[in-house]
């Protein structure tokens, strides 16, 4: 079992995954002092004998048969066999491991048989290297490579005599000779090894005295072992790493494979983009801000694939709540139960354009308020009241202007005309694949966050009557994944081509050979003309629409697309958009046990601020700040031209 390394797109490690902390080495990478120390104390005749100590085994057998305690008599080759069985072959089988450790003649004879075979097929150097790579030290540390790093922050080729002697002494009893918990016993054992090296003529007496006078010299107050999960990643990489692991598991990799395979997983994470966005959300909402989360996802569009570039939040991925950490992937999952507000009007618009019910120039009825009859309602069902937010909107209003200024009545009316099945299907096609499968699209959280589906099977079928009745869907009051909303923008920016949000560039095995990763194929989910025209309709939000004022305050002036969203009581606000070749989603929402109104400010906070936060005032600013830095002074990528077929209604 080896350590799997997760890297960013540049190859810089961001996390390690492992069951046993082991860094394998070759014989040439082992210091002569280490080889001499282990041979001197464990098997001084190793290089001249066969794989089995016959005399030792006979002595042990005679002693055991007389009723005494069981004896040793194992060569390094036999110990290699024993450790390989315990730590590799039977590592997940407690009963088998117990048998591997049993002090019985039968077990020793089995070891001896395998050791003889091993000695006939491997060189002494290979056997010694294998043993030093497999043997256990304390604290889940396996092999001399990991031990050198953990105890002395060095590599095994640089181990000194006292360091090598300490490690060689530990293998006899890793817990008893742990230098941190039993320093005196470890020191005495180390000096026994040094004396054995003198006896074995691999160290002279004068050097031995110097070595024995040397302190233990271990680093810190505990061995330095990296985290074995994504929770050890940097603050801007934890959620990304967790998503990459989940993605690979869904592609067929088992947890055991990932924790023992020694893979190198090169992700699509862009460290520059990730850090810039992380800095922006932390400045907007501090990590430990009570009750307020700011999640942010960035996806690169493309017709051959959608690469995930960043997945960050003001919260960090971990288990320490006092430090603002969470163990739930709030960027990938539909954890924001309050929704993304009016950004869901994208789906209604796309469905209406596809059905020919509306184009960008189509005037939409837009009274200040209206009560709608739910689909399939009976005569006793009350109508669903909807009102605009108090801003003076024209009636009628074009779909183009409606996307910029976001009147509720116009879009609920359009949704009712197009029909809920078409709107929900459009949401699924554009990108809300897991979002629609993990909640009932009505504001209620899933029953068990660890389960990918609701426990109520009625809510796992997008065409059920529970979905068809949800006219408030276009107002975005449903739990939603930030990553999937960013991917919705990526679908539009890719000419209507949906691809799964992919976090993996490559996977190679322990030998450097490429490993295939299964991926869902990309799909042309809407015509390119529709996607391009809808992008034009979304191009005014930061110019004249709901986020224009904050854009001006931030000095933002780039050709982009955007759609803001604000839910009831400002419990959640959103900005979904894209610029250049970046698609993105920024959500700010109440994430505490007692949600309250989110208020703008420095920092964003909970409170009773009257008007509350909006997507344009709170969720959009991190976008301006991060991408102002990311884009720098490079020329804007122009937006596509609209397709005349989608400028006016056709039916």
Short mmCIF file of C-alpha atoms in Angstrom, two decimals, residues 189-411:
data_model
loop_
_atom_site.label_atom_id
_atom_site.label_comp_id
_atom_site.label_asym_id
_atom_site.label_seq_id
_atom_site.Cartn_x
_atom_site.Cartn_y
_atom_site.Cartn_z
CA UNK A 189 17.44 0.51 22.45
CA UNK A 190 19.25 2.79 19.96
CA UNK A 191 22.49 2.34 21.89
CA UNK A 192 22.02 -1.45 21.88
CA UNK A 193 21.86 -1.26 18.09
CA UNK A 194 25.00 0.87 17.95
CA UNK A 195 26.84 -1.68 20.08
CA UNK A 196 25.60 -4.44 17.76
CA UNK A 197 27.06 -2.52 14.82
CA UNK A 198 30.43 -2.50 16.58
CA UNK A 199 30.17 -6.23 17.24
CA UNK A 200 29.28 -6.81 13.61
CA UNK A 201 32.28 -4.69 12.55
CA UNK A 202 30.25 -2.13 10.61
CA UNK A 203 31.13 0.66 13.06
CA UNK A 204 34.30 1.31 15.02
CA UNK A 205 34.25 1.86 18.77
CA UNK A 206 35.24 5.53 18.67
CA UNK A 207 32.46 6.45 16.24
CA UNK A 208 30.07 4.38 18.33
CA UNK A 209 30.85 6.42 21.45
CA UNK A 210 30.18 9.64 19.53
CA UNK A 211 26.92 8.25 18.19
CA UNK A 212 25.75 7.11 21.61
CA UNK A 213 26.42 10.58 23.04
CA UNK A 214 24.14 12.13 20.41
CA UNK A 215 20.59 13.12 21.50
CA UNK A 216 17.65 11.34 19.88
CA UNK A 217 17.22 14.30 17.57
CA UNK A 218 13.65 13.62 16.46
CA UNK A 219 11.67 16.56 15.09
CA UNK A 220 8.98 18.30 17.13
CA UNK A 221 6.82 16.69 19.75
CA UNK A 222 5.29 14.08 17.43
CA UNK A 223 6.23 12.45 14.13
CA UNK A 224 5.49 14.57 11.08
CA UNK A 225 2.84 12.66 9.20
CA UNK A 226 0.78 14.42 6.53
CA UNK A 227 -2.98 14.25 6.62
CA UNK A 228 -4.34 11.09 5.04
CA UNK A 229 -7.42 12.85 3.62
CA UNK A 230 -8.37 15.97 1.71
CA UNK A 231 -8.82 17.76 5.03
CA UNK A 232 -5.07 18.24 5.01
CA UNK A 233 -5.23 20.33 1.84
CA UNK A 234 -4.68 24.09 1.80
CA UNK A 235 -7.76 26.25 2.45
CA UNK A 236 -8.28 26.92 -1.26
CA UNK A 237 -7.94 23.24 -2.22
CA UNK A 238 -9.91 21.16 0.31
CA UNK A 239 -13.32 21.20 -1.35
CA UNK A 240 -11.71 20.68 -4.75
CA UNK A 241 -9.76 17.67 -3.52
CA UNK A 242 -12.87 16.16 -1.92
CA UNK A 243 -14.80 16.59 -5.16
CA UNK A 244 -11.98 14.99 -7.15
CA UNK A 245 -12.04 11.95 -4.85
CA UNK A 246 -15.84 11.65 -5.14
CA UNK A 247 -15.60 12.02 -8.92
CA UNK A 248 -13.10 9.17 -9.13
CA UNK A 249 -15.20 6.99 -6.84
CA UNK A 250 -18.20 7.54 -9.09
CA UNK A 251 -15.96 6.58 -12.02
CA UNK A 252 -15.27 3.21 -10.40
CA UNK A 253 -12.26 3.72 -8.13
CA UNK A 254 -12.73 2.22 -4.68
CA UNK A 255 -11.69 3.99 -1.49
CA UNK A 256 -9.14 1.25 -0.89
CA UNK A 257 -7.64 1.77 -4.34
CA UNK A 258 -7.28 5.48 -3.80
CA UNK A 259 -5.79 5.05 -0.32
CA UNK A 260 -3.30 2.32 -1.25
CA UNK A 261 -2.69 2.53 -5.00
CA UNK A 262 0.14 5.03 -4.96
CA UNK A 263 -1.56 7.00 -7.73
CA UNK A 264 -0.67 10.49 -8.84
CA UNK A 265 -3.94 12.33 -9.42
CA UNK A 266 -3.34 15.50 -11.41
CA UNK A 267 -6.41 17.67 -11.08
CA UNK A 268 -7.67 20.58 -13.16
CA UNK A 269 -7.37 23.00 -10.24
CA UNK A 270 -5.80 26.30 -11.33
CA UNK A 271 -3.81 27.53 -8.31
CA UNK A 272 -3.84 31.17 -9.44
CA UNK A 273 -7.60 31.25 -10.01
CA UNK A 274 -8.29 29.29 -6.85
CA UNK A 275 -6.21 31.55 -4.62
CA UNK A 276 -7.63 34.75 -6.12
CA UNK A 277 -11.20 33.56 -5.59
CA UNK A 278 -10.43 32.30 -2.08
CA UNK A 279 -8.99 35.69 -1.15
CA UNK A 280 -12.08 37.40 -2.54
CA UNK A 281 -14.62 35.31 -0.62
CA UNK A 282 -12.61 35.58 2.61
CA UNK A 283 -12.57 39.35 2.22
CA UNK A 284 -16.31 39.33 1.60
CA UNK A 285 -17.21 36.96 4.46
CA UNK A 286 -14.49 36.01 6.98
CA UNK A 287 -13.94 32.31 7.57
CA UNK A 288 -15.31 32.39 11.10
CA UNK A 289 -18.18 34.78 10.38
CA UNK A 290 -21.15 33.51 12.37
CA UNK A 291 -23.95 32.04 10.27
CA UNK A 292 -22.83 33.19 6.80
CA UNK A 293 -21.21 31.08 4.08
CA UNK A 294 -19.81 32.27 0.73
CA UNK A 295 -19.23 29.49 -1.80
CA UNK A 296 -17.66 30.02 -5.21
CA UNK A 297 -17.06 27.64 -8.14
CA UNK A 298 -15.24 28.27 -11.43
CA UNK A 299 -15.51 26.05 -14.53
CA UNK A 300 -13.76 26.40 -17.89
CA UNK A 301 -16.23 25.98 -20.78
CA UNK A 302 -15.45 23.84 -23.80
CA UNK A 303 -17.20 21.59 -26.27
CA UNK A 304 -14.90 18.67 -25.44
CA UNK A 305 -15.01 19.05 -21.68
CA UNK A 306 -15.70 21.37 -18.75
CA UNK A 307 -12.68 21.61 -16.48
CA UNK A 308 -13.26 22.70 -12.90
CA UNK A 309 -10.70 25.38 -12.02
CA UNK A 310 -11.64 26.38 -8.49
CA UNK A 311 -13.99 25.31 -5.69
CA UNK A 312 -13.65 27.50 -2.61
CA UNK A 313 -15.63 28.98 0.24
CA UNK A 314 -15.02 31.28 3.16
CA UNK A 315 -15.48 28.11 5.21
CA UNK A 316 -12.58 25.65 5.02
CA UNK A 317 -12.77 21.90 4.60
CA UNK A 318 -12.29 20.32 8.02
CA UNK A 319 -13.90 19.37 11.31
CA UNK A 320 -13.09 22.31 13.61
CA UNK A 321 -16.28 24.37 13.79
CA UNK A 322 -14.61 27.01 15.94
CA UNK A 323 -12.27 27.76 13.03
CA UNK A 324 -15.11 28.02 10.53
CA UNK A 325 -14.58 24.55 9.08
CA UNK A 326 -17.13 22.14 7.66
CA UNK A 327 -16.82 18.49 6.69
CA UNK A 328 -19.56 18.80 4.04
CA UNK A 329 -18.57 19.74 0.51
CA UNK A 330 -20.68 22.86 0.41
CA UNK A 331 -19.33 23.84 -3.03
CA UNK A 332 -20.20 20.59 -4.80
CA UNK A 333 -23.36 19.58 -2.96
CA UNK A 334 -26.83 21.14 -2.85
CA UNK A 335 -26.17 22.26 0.72
CA UNK A 336 -27.59 25.77 0.31
CA UNK A 337 -31.20 24.85 1.08
CA UNK A 338 -32.50 28.37 0.43
CA UNK A 339 -31.59 28.34 -3.25
CA UNK A 340 -30.05 30.63 -5.84
CA UNK A 341 -33.00 32.99 -6.26
CA UNK A 342 -33.75 34.51 -9.64
CA UNK A 343 -30.72 32.96 -11.30
CA UNK A 344 -33.15 30.08 -11.97
CA UNK A 345 -34.91 32.37 -14.44
CA UNK A 346 -32.20 31.22 -16.84
CA UNK A 347 -34.00 27.87 -17.11
CA UNK A 348 -37.42 29.38 -17.71
CA UNK A 349 -35.97 31.68 -20.38
CA UNK A 350 -34.17 28.85 -22.17
CA UNK A 351 -37.26 26.62 -22.09
CA UNK A 352 -39.44 29.42 -23.44
CA UNK A 353 -36.97 30.20 -26.23
CA UNK A 354 -36.73 26.54 -27.20
CA UNK A 355 -40.51 26.17 -27.27
CA UNK A 356 -40.91 29.35 -29.32
CA UNK A 357 -42.94 30.97 -26.56
CA UNK A 358 -40.55 33.90 -26.23
CA UNK A 359 -37.44 35.48 -27.75
CA UNK A 360 -35.24 38.23 -26.37
CA UNK A 361 -37.48 40.88 -27.90
CA UNK A 362 -40.79 39.30 -26.86
CA UNK A 363 -42.92 41.49 -24.55
CA UNK A 364 -43.89 39.61 -21.39
CA UNK A 365 -46.97 40.47 -19.31
CA UNK A 366 -45.69 41.99 -16.08
CA UNK A 367 -48.32 43.38 -13.68
CA UNK A 368 -47.09 44.39 -10.25
CA UNK A 369 -48.68 41.30 -8.71
CA UNK A 370 -50.64 38.28 -9.82
CA UNK A 371 -52.08 35.10 -8.31
CA UNK A 372 -51.31 31.97 -10.30
CA UNK A 373 -53.22 28.71 -10.35
CA UNK A 374 -50.89 25.79 -9.76
CA UNK A 375 -50.87 23.02 -12.40
CA UNK A 376 -53.20 20.15 -11.52
CA UNK A 377 -54.88 22.29 -8.83
CA UNK A 378 -58.44 21.50 -7.86
CA UNK A 379 -61.10 24.05 -7.06
CA UNK A 380 -60.17 24.08 -3.39
CA UNK A 381 -56.52 24.94 -4.02
CA UNK A 382 -55.60 28.55 -3.29
CA UNK A 383 -53.81 30.42 -6.04
CA UNK A 384 -50.09 31.20 -5.73
CA UNK A 385 -49.54 34.95 -5.14
CA UNK A 386 -46.48 36.54 -6.73
CA UNK A 387 -45.38 40.18 -6.58
CA UNK A 388 -42.47 42.15 -7.96
CA UNK A 389 -40.09 43.52 -5.37
CA UNK A 390 -41.35 47.11 -5.39
CA UNK A 391 -39.15 48.40 -8.19
CA UNK A 392 -41.06 50.13 -10.94
CA UNK A 393 -41.03 47.71 -13.87
CA UNK A 394 -42.61 48.30 -17.30
CA UNK A 395 -45.62 46.21 -18.23
CA UNK A 396 -45.07 44.52 -20.57
CA UNK A 397 -41.32 43.99 -20.35
CA UNK A 398 -39.09 42.33 -22.95
CA UNK A 399 -37.35 39.09 -22.03
CA UNK A 400 -34.02 40.86 -22.63
CA UNK A 401 -34.82 43.59 -20.09
CA UNK A 402 -36.45 41.08 -17.78
CA UNK A 403 -33.19 39.09 -17.54
CA UNK A 404 -31.37 42.27 -16.56
CA UNK A 405 -33.88 43.59 -14.02
CA UNK A 406 -35.55 40.33 -12.90
CA UNK A 407 -39.29 40.96 -12.32
CA UNK A 408 -40.86 37.95 -10.62
CA UNK A 409 -44.36 38.15 -12.08
CA UNK A 410 -43.17 38.13 -15.70
CA UNK A 411 -41.12 34.98 -15.19
#
